[in-house]
Amino acid sequence: MRRVLRASAALLVAGGVVAGGAAQARASDETGLLRLAHLSPDTPAVDVYVDAVADPSARITLEGVDYGTVSDYQDVAPGTYTVSMREAGASPDTPPVLSTTVDVSADSARTVAGVGLFADLGLEIIDDSLEIPPSGQARMRVLAAASSAETLDVSVAGGAAVASGLAFADTGDYVDVPAGSTTLQVSAGGGAPTDLPVDLDAGAVYSVLVLDDAASGLTVQPVLDAAGPGVTPVGGVETGAGGTAVSDVPVGALVALTLVTGGAAIGAAAVTRNSRSRHARRP
Amino acid sequence: MREGLIPSPRGGAHRERARRPRRSRLLWYLSPLVVAAVVTVVALLVLRPGASEPPAGTGQGEDAAAADLVRWVDGELPPETVLLVPDDVRADVTAAGGDEERLRPLDSDVSGPRLLVLSEEPAPGSTTVARFAAPGSATLTVVDPEPGQPTAEELDRRQRLSAAILANPNTGATGRAADILQRGDVDARLLGLLAVLVAQLGVGIADFPPAAGEPADGVLARSVLLDRVGTEPVADGQAVTDRLLAFLDAQLPPFAPQRVEVTDEGVLVGFGYESAPDALVTEQTP
């Protein structure tokens, strides 16, 4: 019997949207927004490196990214970025492992998310909506990140369904709902729903994370995508050099991002790697 | 004794003996020229560049083409890729050291990755992956019967990634290497690896050398020669080279290279042939 923690509801009621102390910034027509999310319940924490392919001076480092973390948006120059990572706390001599590349265009927002279980970890690049909902409305979607729920149903009490039968590791579509104080009804696997009171600001856009919690239940964590016309949570992410990174890397104007994921790879790879022959001749 | 070999009732032996002094004198006069000619020919053969090695892409002996094919298979194909081979070719390839387990009859039902080896001209429209020819051997052509076609999105991603790599001031690609990058004619796995190498280490891209037997154009580059890390040239025993090798060794599929080799010119990094590398990358990363 799964239970949705009331504690998470309290966060919602309090308007405790996860924005990590983010500044409210206006998205620029000349930059894009990038963030990362660790949504893999059994994947260890990772250090993540985001590097601009064309600009060797542009790097973002996120250390100790663990399950349930969604970074704030980072304002980045349009371009192509590599996302690489290594297990958090690994020796600085340990090279990071390339996970994916991601393109960022101007006036866009993307989330790079590590999803699924460690043994089958995947990276998803999710397009985020920055479009403002109609007057008096809020917009929300569900990210199913709880492995204890094969499927999720989420709806606004007395209103439209936000997600129906959403499978673990999937992302639902945005749905416009009436703004104001309301109740989310969340059920796992077709079970009895649990009511969670929430406050939804008019004109705001939310991603609602459904996560495993330590007590084998579920917890819900709303993340602010956009707070109003052109306003998104930006910044707040630790940046700088780590591991094998060159020191004093400028992080400035650009950069940033990041993501998620899973170190996925780090362990899974050890298995898959053996399946591929490698003929390395070393000095 | 020698005289007794050419007896002639008509005095032939006598005539032979009578001519010997004149021929001996002739040989005496000509011998320095003969010796000089032989020495010259030998010197030219010895001093010719690469004279001690068989020409690239060819082997020696009657099964040279088969031997070259076997070398190519060992170095350029993932272990799971099967070769469908005509019966009349299979014996030659096996005799040249080919792995019997991966050599199957042409009509075999294989569900995994497979390539055809033909001793005849491939049908028009076929994708030729490699070709091996040698004197005394039938020309062997390796054909991909079902080459993967990248989607428009995958092609676009390749183009953008290539452009970003070229834009990095550390890349230093010129000539043919730059042309290949500008066309985006690089295997998506290698391209992803190059992106992170350029972004994090600042490697220099010297060339995309094709394997022996493979066409220089028309197929995606799967190998790259890296000659620098930052401003330092890579060479055997250098700390910067060790750092590069460690970085390469840490990578995971689909970005883990199949071959890493330190050469006099730099570090050669290669991936095995895949029919649809773009799809492979898309499947494992977004």
XYZ file of C-alpha atoms in Angstrom:
569
model
C 0.000 0.000 0.000
C 1.612 3.127 -1.130
C 1.079 6.402 0.525
C 1.643 9.875 -0.568
C 3.385 11.784 2.128
C 1.477 14.591 3.672
C 4.715 16.327 4.241
C 5.039 17.095 0.597
C 1.569 18.504 0.611
C 2.623 20.911 3.288
C 5.304 22.175 1.016
C 2.778 22.811 -1.640
C 0.396 24.512 0.675
C 3.152 26.747 1.826
C 3.900 27.567 -1.709
C 7.217 25.910 -1.163
C 8.019 25.440 -4.761
C 11.488 24.087 -5.275
C 13.359 26.925 -6.745
C 16.338 26.696 -4.492
C 16.573 30.300 -3.657
C 16.664 31.067 -7.288
C 16.586 34.546 -8.550
C 13.726 35.475 -10.760
C 15.179 36.399 -14.086
C 13.777 37.231 -17.416
C 14.710 34.871 -20.162
C 16.691 36.494 -22.906
C 16.056 36.301 -26.595
C 19.778 35.738 -26.992
C 20.261 32.915 -24.533
C 18.643 29.638 -23.661
C 17.827 27.991 -20.369
C 19.152 24.660 -19.246
C 18.783 22.712 -16.037
C 19.263 19.199 -14.894
C 17.346 16.742 -12.818
C 18.337 13.551 -11.054
C 15.229 11.396 -11.157
C 16.717 7.923 -10.802
C 15.849 6.530 -7.377
C 18.710 4.065 -6.971
C 21.432 5.917 -8.830
C 24.171 7.329 -6.623
C 24.941 11.000 -6.446
C 27.131 12.317 -9.214
C 29.259 15.298 -10.073
C 28.149 16.755 -13.354
C 30.132 18.761 -15.871
C 28.573 20.775 -18.623
C 30.948 22.090 -21.264
C 30.379 24.223 -24.325
C 31.868 22.382 -27.286
C 32.802 25.537 -29.171
C 34.031 27.556 -26.206
C 36.769 25.971 -24.093
C 36.280 28.574 -21.368
C 32.654 27.732 -20.723
C 32.065 25.099 -18.093
C 29.598 24.451 -15.323
C 30.244 22.005 -12.536
C 27.551 20.618 -10.278
C 28.817 18.527 -7.418
C 26.939 15.897 -5.477
C 23.755 15.898 -7.526
C 21.478 13.309 -5.985
C 18.003 11.849 -6.411
C 15.255 14.400 -6.485
C 17.530 17.291 -7.338
C 16.404 19.695 -10.005
C 18.838 22.496 -10.585
C 17.760 26.023 -11.249
C 17.811 27.111 -14.806
C 21.107 28.350 -16.068
C 21.260 31.066 -18.655
C 23.469 29.736 -21.429
C 24.628 30.907 -24.805
C 23.008 29.053 -27.676
C 25.144 26.156 -28.786
C 26.040 22.556 -28.209
C 27.048 21.294 -24.796
C 28.438 18.032 -23.546
C 27.142 16.589 -20.303
C 29.555 14.316 -18.503
C 29.723 13.010 -14.989
C 31.418 10.829 -12.487
C 30.436 9.362 -9.195
C 30.323 11.990 -6.495
C 33.411 11.936 -4.353
C 35.551 10.102 -6.881
C 39.227 10.935 -7.058
C 40.017 14.129 -8.928
C 42.145 12.012 -11.226
C 39.110 10.064 -12.360
C 38.058 11.179 -15.822
C 34.396 12.101 -16.220
C 32.281 9.976 -18.516
C 30.424 11.496 -21.430
C 26.701 11.017 -21.059
C 25.173 13.052 -23.806
C 25.299 16.171 -25.854
C 22.528 18.731 -25.841
C 21.711 21.643 -28.093
C 20.413 24.853 -26.624
C 18.735 27.433 -28.783
C 17.896 30.996 -27.906
C 14.694 31.628 -26.016
C 14.225 27.957 -25.163
C 14.256 25.943 -21.956
C 15.323 22.322 -21.607
C 15.776 19.906 -18.762
C 18.302 17.107 -19.015
C 17.054 14.369 -16.745
C 18.408 11.041 -15.636
C 15.435 8.711 -15.444
C 14.685 5.080 -14.684
C 16.509 2.690 -12.450
C 20.280 2.504 -12.290
C 20.429 -0.763 -14.204
C 18.495 0.761 -17.069
C 19.282 4.400 -16.643
C 18.329 6.722 -19.439
C 18.872 10.352 -20.175
C 15.946 12.387 -21.346
C 16.055 15.867 -22.746
C 12.756 17.428 -21.864
C 11.467 20.588 -23.485
C 10.005 22.923 -20.906
C 7.182 25.337 -21.535
C 7.765 28.993 -20.829
C 4.518 30.037 -22.403
C 2.234 31.725 -20.007
C -1.129 30.064 -19.405
C -4.392 31.936 -20.009
C -5.481 34.520 -17.482
C -6.457 33.019 -14.150
C -4.837 29.694 -15.011
C -1.693 27.843 -13.989
C 0.037 25.172 -16.056
C 1.443 21.928 -14.718
C 2.757 18.535 -15.754
C 3.920 15.422 -13.917
C 7.344 13.764 -13.994
C 6.952 10.182 -12.825
C 10.152 9.470 -10.883
C 8.937 6.991 -8.260
C 9.949 3.419 -8.985
C 7.389 2.192 -6.446
C 4.588 3.415 -8.708
C 4.378 1.617 -12.017
C 1.795 4.155 -13.123
C 0.453 7.382 -11.729
C -2.852 9.191 -11.945
C -2.882 12.825 -10.964
C -5.818 15.170 -11.166
C -7.072 18.412 -9.739
C -10.014 17.798 -7.430
C -13.189 18.445 -9.323
C -11.222 19.254 -12.438
C -9.236 17.851 -15.283
C -6.759 15.030 -15.092
C -3.144 16.168 -15.107
C -1.739 12.700 -15.773
C -3.440 9.370 -16.448
C -1.616 6.075 -16.271
C 1.732 7.839 -16.506
C 4.459 5.202 -16.438
C 7.551 5.385 -14.276
C 10.279 7.493 -15.917
C 7.826 9.217 -18.243
C 6.939 12.875 -18.449
C 3.361 14.019 -18.827
C 2.062 16.830 -20.994
C 1.372 20.284 -19.642
C -2.203 20.897 -18.608
C -3.785 24.226 -17.772
C -5.684 24.249 -14.482
C -7.466 26.961 -12.476
C -5.031 28.978 -10.368
C -5.461 29.392 -6.648
C -5.807 27.076 -3.692
C -6.864 23.634 -4.826
C -6.238 19.933 -4.203
C -4.177 17.444 -6.175
C -5.378 13.864 -6.121
C -2.522 11.429 -6.598
C -2.871 7.672 -6.886
C -0.346 4.987 -7.708
C -1.175 1.955 -9.770
C -4.893 2.686 -9.761
C -5.079 2.691 -5.974
C -7.010 5.025 -3.765
C -6.030 8.661 -4.313
C -4.480 10.850 -1.703
C -5.500 14.489 -1.562
C -2.749 17.081 -1.485
C -3.638 20.740 -1.074
C -1.704 23.089 -3.305
C -1.494 26.748 -4.129
C -1.004 27.490 -7.783
C -0.088 30.991 -8.812
C -1.872 32.426 -11.786
C 0.423 32.630 -14.783
C 2.938 30.173 -13.339
C 4.176 26.919 -14.911
C 5.058 23.902 -12.763
C 6.641 20.491 -13.140
C 5.426 18.183 -10.372
C 7.906 15.464 -9.450
C 6.532 12.294 -7.932
C 9.385 10.621 -6.056
C 10.063 7.572 -3.919
C 10.504 8.469 -0.319
C 12.648 6.780 2.282
C 9.644 5.106 3.901
C 8.695 3.248 0.719
C 5.991 5.717 -0.064
C 5.691 8.549 -2.499
C 6.423 12.184 -2.144
C 5.509 15.035 -4.417
C 7.809 17.905 -5.189
C 6.668 20.800 -7.329
C 9.269 22.637 -9.347
C 8.711 26.051 -10.798
C 9.319 26.230 -14.523
C 8.150 29.808 -15.016
C 6.661 32.225 -12.535
C 5.114 34.673 -14.920
C 5.593 36.300 -18.274
C 9.186 35.635 -19.210
C 10.216 34.967 -15.642
C 12.000 31.754 -14.774
C 14.024 30.644 -11.795
C 17.648 31.103 -12.743
C 20.949 30.597 -11.028
C 21.797 29.205 -7.672
C 23.881 26.359 -8.983
C 27.391 25.820 -7.748
C 29.744 26.444 -10.560
C 33.446 26.041 -10.866
C 36.104 23.522 -11.483
C 36.096 20.105 -10.007
C 37.833 16.857 -10.444
C 40.082 16.977 -13.396
C 38.807 20.339 -14.421
C 41.272 23.041 -15.107
C 41.208 25.539 -12.299
C 39.993 29.080 -12.658
C 37.630 28.220 -15.409
C 35.491 31.229 -16.135
C 31.927 30.497 -15.682
C 30.607 33.703 -16.596
C 28.250 34.833 -18.964
C 27.434 31.594 -20.189
C 27.054 28.530 -19.129
C 25.375 26.514 -17.311
C 23.257 24.062 -16.991
C 22.700 21.054 -16.106
C 21.438 18.239 -15.275
C 20.822 15.312 -14.193
C 21.346 12.121 -14.399
C 22.577 9.534 -13.453
C 25.691 8.472 -12.894
C 24.155 6.110 -14.549
C 26.367 5.037 -16.270
C 29.071 4.709 -14.005
C 28.139 1.309 -12.778
C 26.107 0.096 -15.601
C 28.906 0.738 -17.770
C 31.180 -1.537 -16.079
C 28.912 -4.279 -17.222
C 28.306 -3.125 -20.734
C 31.851 -2.222 -21.349
C 32.932 -5.798 -21.040
C 30.703 -6.760 -23.892
C 32.714 -4.694 -26.310
C 36.178 -5.688 -27.259
C 38.754 -3.032 -26.893
C 42.144 -3.351 -28.432
C 44.082 -0.746 -26.628
C 47.793 -0.758 -27.033
C 49.260 1.241 -24.271
C 52.791 2.432 -23.880
C 82.901 -33.315 -68.236
C 81.236 -30.232 -69.602
C 82.679 -30.930 -73.024
C 81.305 -34.456 -72.869
C 77.827 -33.075 -72.535
C 77.756 -31.722 -76.026
C 79.345 -34.394 -78.125
C 78.553 -34.252 -81.742
C 79.428 -36.749 -84.386
C 79.761 -33.781 -86.630
C 82.372 -32.142 -84.537
C 79.982 -30.039 -82.513
C 82.066 -30.468 -79.376
C 85.032 -29.111 -81.124
C 83.146 -26.086 -82.322
C 81.892 -25.472 -78.822
C 85.367 -25.574 -77.424
C 86.545 -23.322 -80.197
C 83.958 -20.636 -79.337
C 84.634 -20.566 -75.616
C 87.558 -18.181 -75.625
C 85.553 -15.574 -77.490
C 82.493 -15.888 -75.196
C 84.666 -15.748 -72.112
C 86.146 -12.538 -73.289
C 82.705 -11.145 -73.948
C 81.513 -12.094 -70.461
C 84.674 -10.606 -69.049
C 83.901 -7.312 -70.673
C 80.200 -7.377 -69.784
C 80.401 -8.626 -66.193
C 81.028 -5.217 -64.615
C 77.979 -3.882 -66.359
C 75.874 -6.817 -65.232
C 77.077 -6.468 -61.669
C 76.412 -2.747 -61.700
C 72.917 -3.290 -63.037
C 72.130 -5.907 -60.419
C 73.477 -3.706 -57.640
C 71.419 -0.789 -58.896
C 68.222 -2.803 -59.044
C 68.782 -4.260 -55.600
C 69.573 -0.843 -54.170
C 66.431 0.645 -55.642
C 64.318 -2.140 -54.231
C 65.876 -1.875 -50.786
C 65.787 1.894 -50.549
C 62.272 2.300 -51.890
C 60.021 3.653 -49.081
C 57.922 0.912 -47.558
C 59.785 -1.737 -49.507
C 59.942 -3.999 -46.501
C 56.176 -3.876 -46.007
C 53.430 -5.139 -48.219
C 51.481 -2.371 -49.899
C 48.634 -1.034 -47.811
C 45.471 -2.912 -48.412
C 47.129 -5.909 -49.956
C 48.812 -8.960 -48.603
C 51.164 -11.506 -50.105
C 50.495 -14.830 -51.687
C 47.507 -16.298 -53.361
C 45.093 -15.451 -50.517
C 46.328 -11.914 -49.990
C 42.890 -10.393 -50.372
C 41.446 -12.865 -47.903
C 44.251 -12.124 -45.464
C 43.598 -8.402 -45.758
C 39.919 -9.011 -45.189
C 40.678 -10.973 -42.036
C 42.879 -8.175 -40.704
C 40.164 -5.654 -41.426
C 37.520 -7.751 -39.711
C 39.669 -8.157 -36.614
C 40.353 -4.452 -36.355
C 37.221 -2.798 -37.644
C 34.221 -4.904 -36.752
C 32.531 -5.357 -33.405
C 32.708 -8.980 -32.239
C 28.995 -9.507 -32.727
C 28.982 -8.624 -36.422
C 28.605 -11.677 -38.666
C 29.929 -12.015 -42.218
C 27.841 -13.780 -44.845
C 30.312 -15.298 -47.286
C 29.924 -17.316 -50.528
C 31.040 -20.900 -50.230
C 33.851 -20.430 -52.739
C 35.291 -17.587 -50.684
C 34.776 -18.989 -47.246
C 37.566 -21.552 -47.541
C 40.068 -18.869 -48.513
C 39.039 -16.583 -45.685
C 39.134 -19.384 -43.160
C 42.551 -20.463 -44.424
C 43.721 -16.886 -43.966
C 42.793 -17.036 -40.301
C 39.173 -15.943 -40.400
C 36.990 -16.857 -37.460
C 34.723 -19.668 -38.620
C 32.120 -18.718 -36.044
C 31.402 -15.402 -37.695
C 31.673 -16.646 -41.295
C 28.245 -17.856 -42.360
C 26.776 -18.991 -45.689
C 25.148 -16.265 -47.735
C 21.661 -17.586 -47.164
C 22.006 -17.752 -43.375
C 19.229 -16.314 -41.271
C 21.023 -13.859 -39.014
C 19.085 -11.483 -36.805
C 22.009 -9.421 -35.549
C 24.401 -7.121 -37.373
C 25.743 -8.634 -40.578
C 27.748 -7.734 -43.641
C 28.122 -9.493 -46.980
C 31.422 -10.498 -48.519
C 31.168 -10.748 -52.296
C 33.619 -11.933 -54.916
C 31.531 -10.315 -57.635
C 30.604 -6.730 -58.230
C 27.931 -5.689 -55.750
C 24.545 -4.731 -57.046
C 24.057 -1.061 -57.946
C 23.017 0.966 -54.949
C 24.779 -1.273 -52.487
C 26.873 0.341 -49.805
C 30.466 -0.765 -50.158
C 32.183 -0.730 -46.791
C 35.581 -2.059 -47.852
C 37.260 -3.700 -50.813
C 40.319 -5.952 -50.934
C 42.177 -6.808 -54.108
C 45.509 -8.448 -54.732
C 47.249 -10.141 -57.669
C 46.195 -13.745 -57.856
C 43.227 -13.237 -55.585
C 39.614 -12.564 -56.297
C 38.563 -9.056 -55.320
C 36.552 -9.238 -52.117
C 33.981 -6.562 -51.481
C 32.347 -6.042 -48.099
C 28.820 -4.758 -48.477
C 26.335 -3.530 -45.910
C 23.002 -4.950 -47.088
C 20.924 -2.730 -44.834
C 22.778 0.452 -43.990
C 20.993 2.596 -41.465
C 19.619 5.905 -42.625
C 19.893 8.774 -40.156
C 16.811 10.820 -39.497
C 16.720 14.481 -40.436
C 17.069 15.321 -36.761
C 20.096 13.072 -36.404
C 21.723 14.603 -39.458
C 21.058 18.052 -38.081
C 22.572 17.093 -34.749
C 25.681 15.789 -36.495
C 26.039 18.992 -38.458
C 25.683 21.192 -35.402
C 28.092 19.115 -33.361
C 30.643 19.137 -36.174
C 30.332 22.893 -36.517
C 30.821 23.372 -32.787
C 33.935 21.180 -32.816
C 35.365 23.149 -35.723
C 34.601 26.410 -33.951
C 36.643 25.410 -30.919
C 40.009 27.162 -31.288
C 41.871 24.142 -29.931
C 40.662 21.773 -32.625
C 43.059 22.985 -35.280
C 41.588 20.798 -38.000
C 42.686 21.727 -41.505
C 42.555 20.245 -44.978
C 40.812 16.931 -45.294
C 40.010 16.729 -41.573
C 38.264 20.088 -41.703
C 36.395 19.100 -44.861
C 35.083 15.946 -43.229
C 33.920 17.881 -40.201
C 32.291 20.537 -42.337
C 30.317 17.843 -44.124
C 29.426 16.173 -40.858
C 30.680 12.886 -42.289
C 31.755 11.513 -38.931
C 30.300 8.547 -37.087
C 27.993 9.906 -34.384
C 29.814 7.942 -31.673
C 33.174 9.387 -32.641
C 31.635 12.822 -33.003
C 30.248 12.721 -29.468
C 33.579 11.582 -28.112
C 35.397 14.307 -30.013
C 32.992 16.894 -28.640
C 33.825 16.098 -25.046
C 37.543 15.711 -25.808
C 37.614 19.092 -27.490
C 35.543 20.720 -24.757
C 37.378 19.259 -21.781
C 40.921 18.564 -22.957
C 41.297 20.740 -26.035
C 42.573 18.003 -28.316
C 43.953 18.696 -31.765
C 42.421 16.805 -34.666
C 45.062 15.915 -37.259
C 43.194 13.526 -39.550
C 40.413 11.025 -39.980
C 42.411 8.172 -41.527
C 40.389 5.424 -43.226
C 41.295 1.830 -42.497
C 43.165 -0.112 -45.175
C 40.674 -1.286 -47.755
C 38.074 1.333 -46.939
C 37.237 4.179 -49.286
C 38.539 7.581 -48.246
C 35.197 9.184 -48.987
C 31.610 8.101 -49.017
C 31.587 6.430 -45.625
C 31.468 8.009 -42.194
C 34.841 8.513 -40.560
C 35.261 6.158 -37.621
C 38.872 6.832 -36.729
C 40.633 10.004 -35.723
C 44.267 10.900 -35.190
C 44.739 13.232 -32.236
C 48.042 15.030 -32.214
C 47.711 17.515 -29.357
C 46.192 18.101 -25.972
C 46.011 21.827 -25.601
C 49.338 23.048 -26.895
C 51.285 19.926 -26.035
C 51.897 17.269 -28.678
C 50.911 13.770 -27.699
C 53.687 11.239 -27.826
C 54.479 7.919 -26.265
C 55.377 8.284 -22.606
C 54.216 11.863 -22.201
C 52.061 12.762 -19.211
C 49.568 14.495 -21.438
C 49.254 11.334 -23.500
C 48.597 9.274 -20.388
C 45.879 11.723 -19.423
C 44.273 11.375 -22.826
C 44.466 7.582 -22.691
C 42.900 7.529 -19.233
C 40.091 9.732 -20.458
C 39.446 7.455 -23.418
C 39.589 4.357 -21.262
C 36.939 5.730 -18.904
C 34.306 6.263 -21.568
C 31.307 4.006 -21.840
C 29.259 2.720 -24.772
C 28.272 4.109 -27.138
C 31.175 6.523 -26.776
C 33.823 3.958 -25.770
C 36.234 3.468 -28.691
C 37.106 -0.012 -29.905
C 40.728 0.840 -30.676
C 43.202 3.207 -29.041
C 46.744 3.175 -30.332
C 49.721 5.408 -29.657
C 51.601 6.059 -32.889
C 54.474 8.283 -33.926
C 51.996 10.829 -35.223
C 49.673 10.868 -32.228
C 46.936 8.823 -30.646
C 44.741 6.912 -33.063
C 41.204 6.336 -31.827
C 38.753 4.135 -33.699
C 35.257 2.731 -33.504
C 34.055 -0.521 -35.051
C 31.739 -0.418 -38.035
C 28.042 -0.095 -37.252
C 25.281 0.099 -39.824
C 23.377 2.794 -37.970
C 25.635 4.681 -35.577
C 23.246 7.629 -35.371
C 20.449 5.393 -34.172
C 22.809 3.755 -31.714
C 23.608 7.108 -30.137
C 19.999 8.233 -30.204
C 18.924 5.022 -28.502
C 21.304 5.423 -25.616
C 21.325 9.172 -25.265
C 18.630 11.651 -26.151
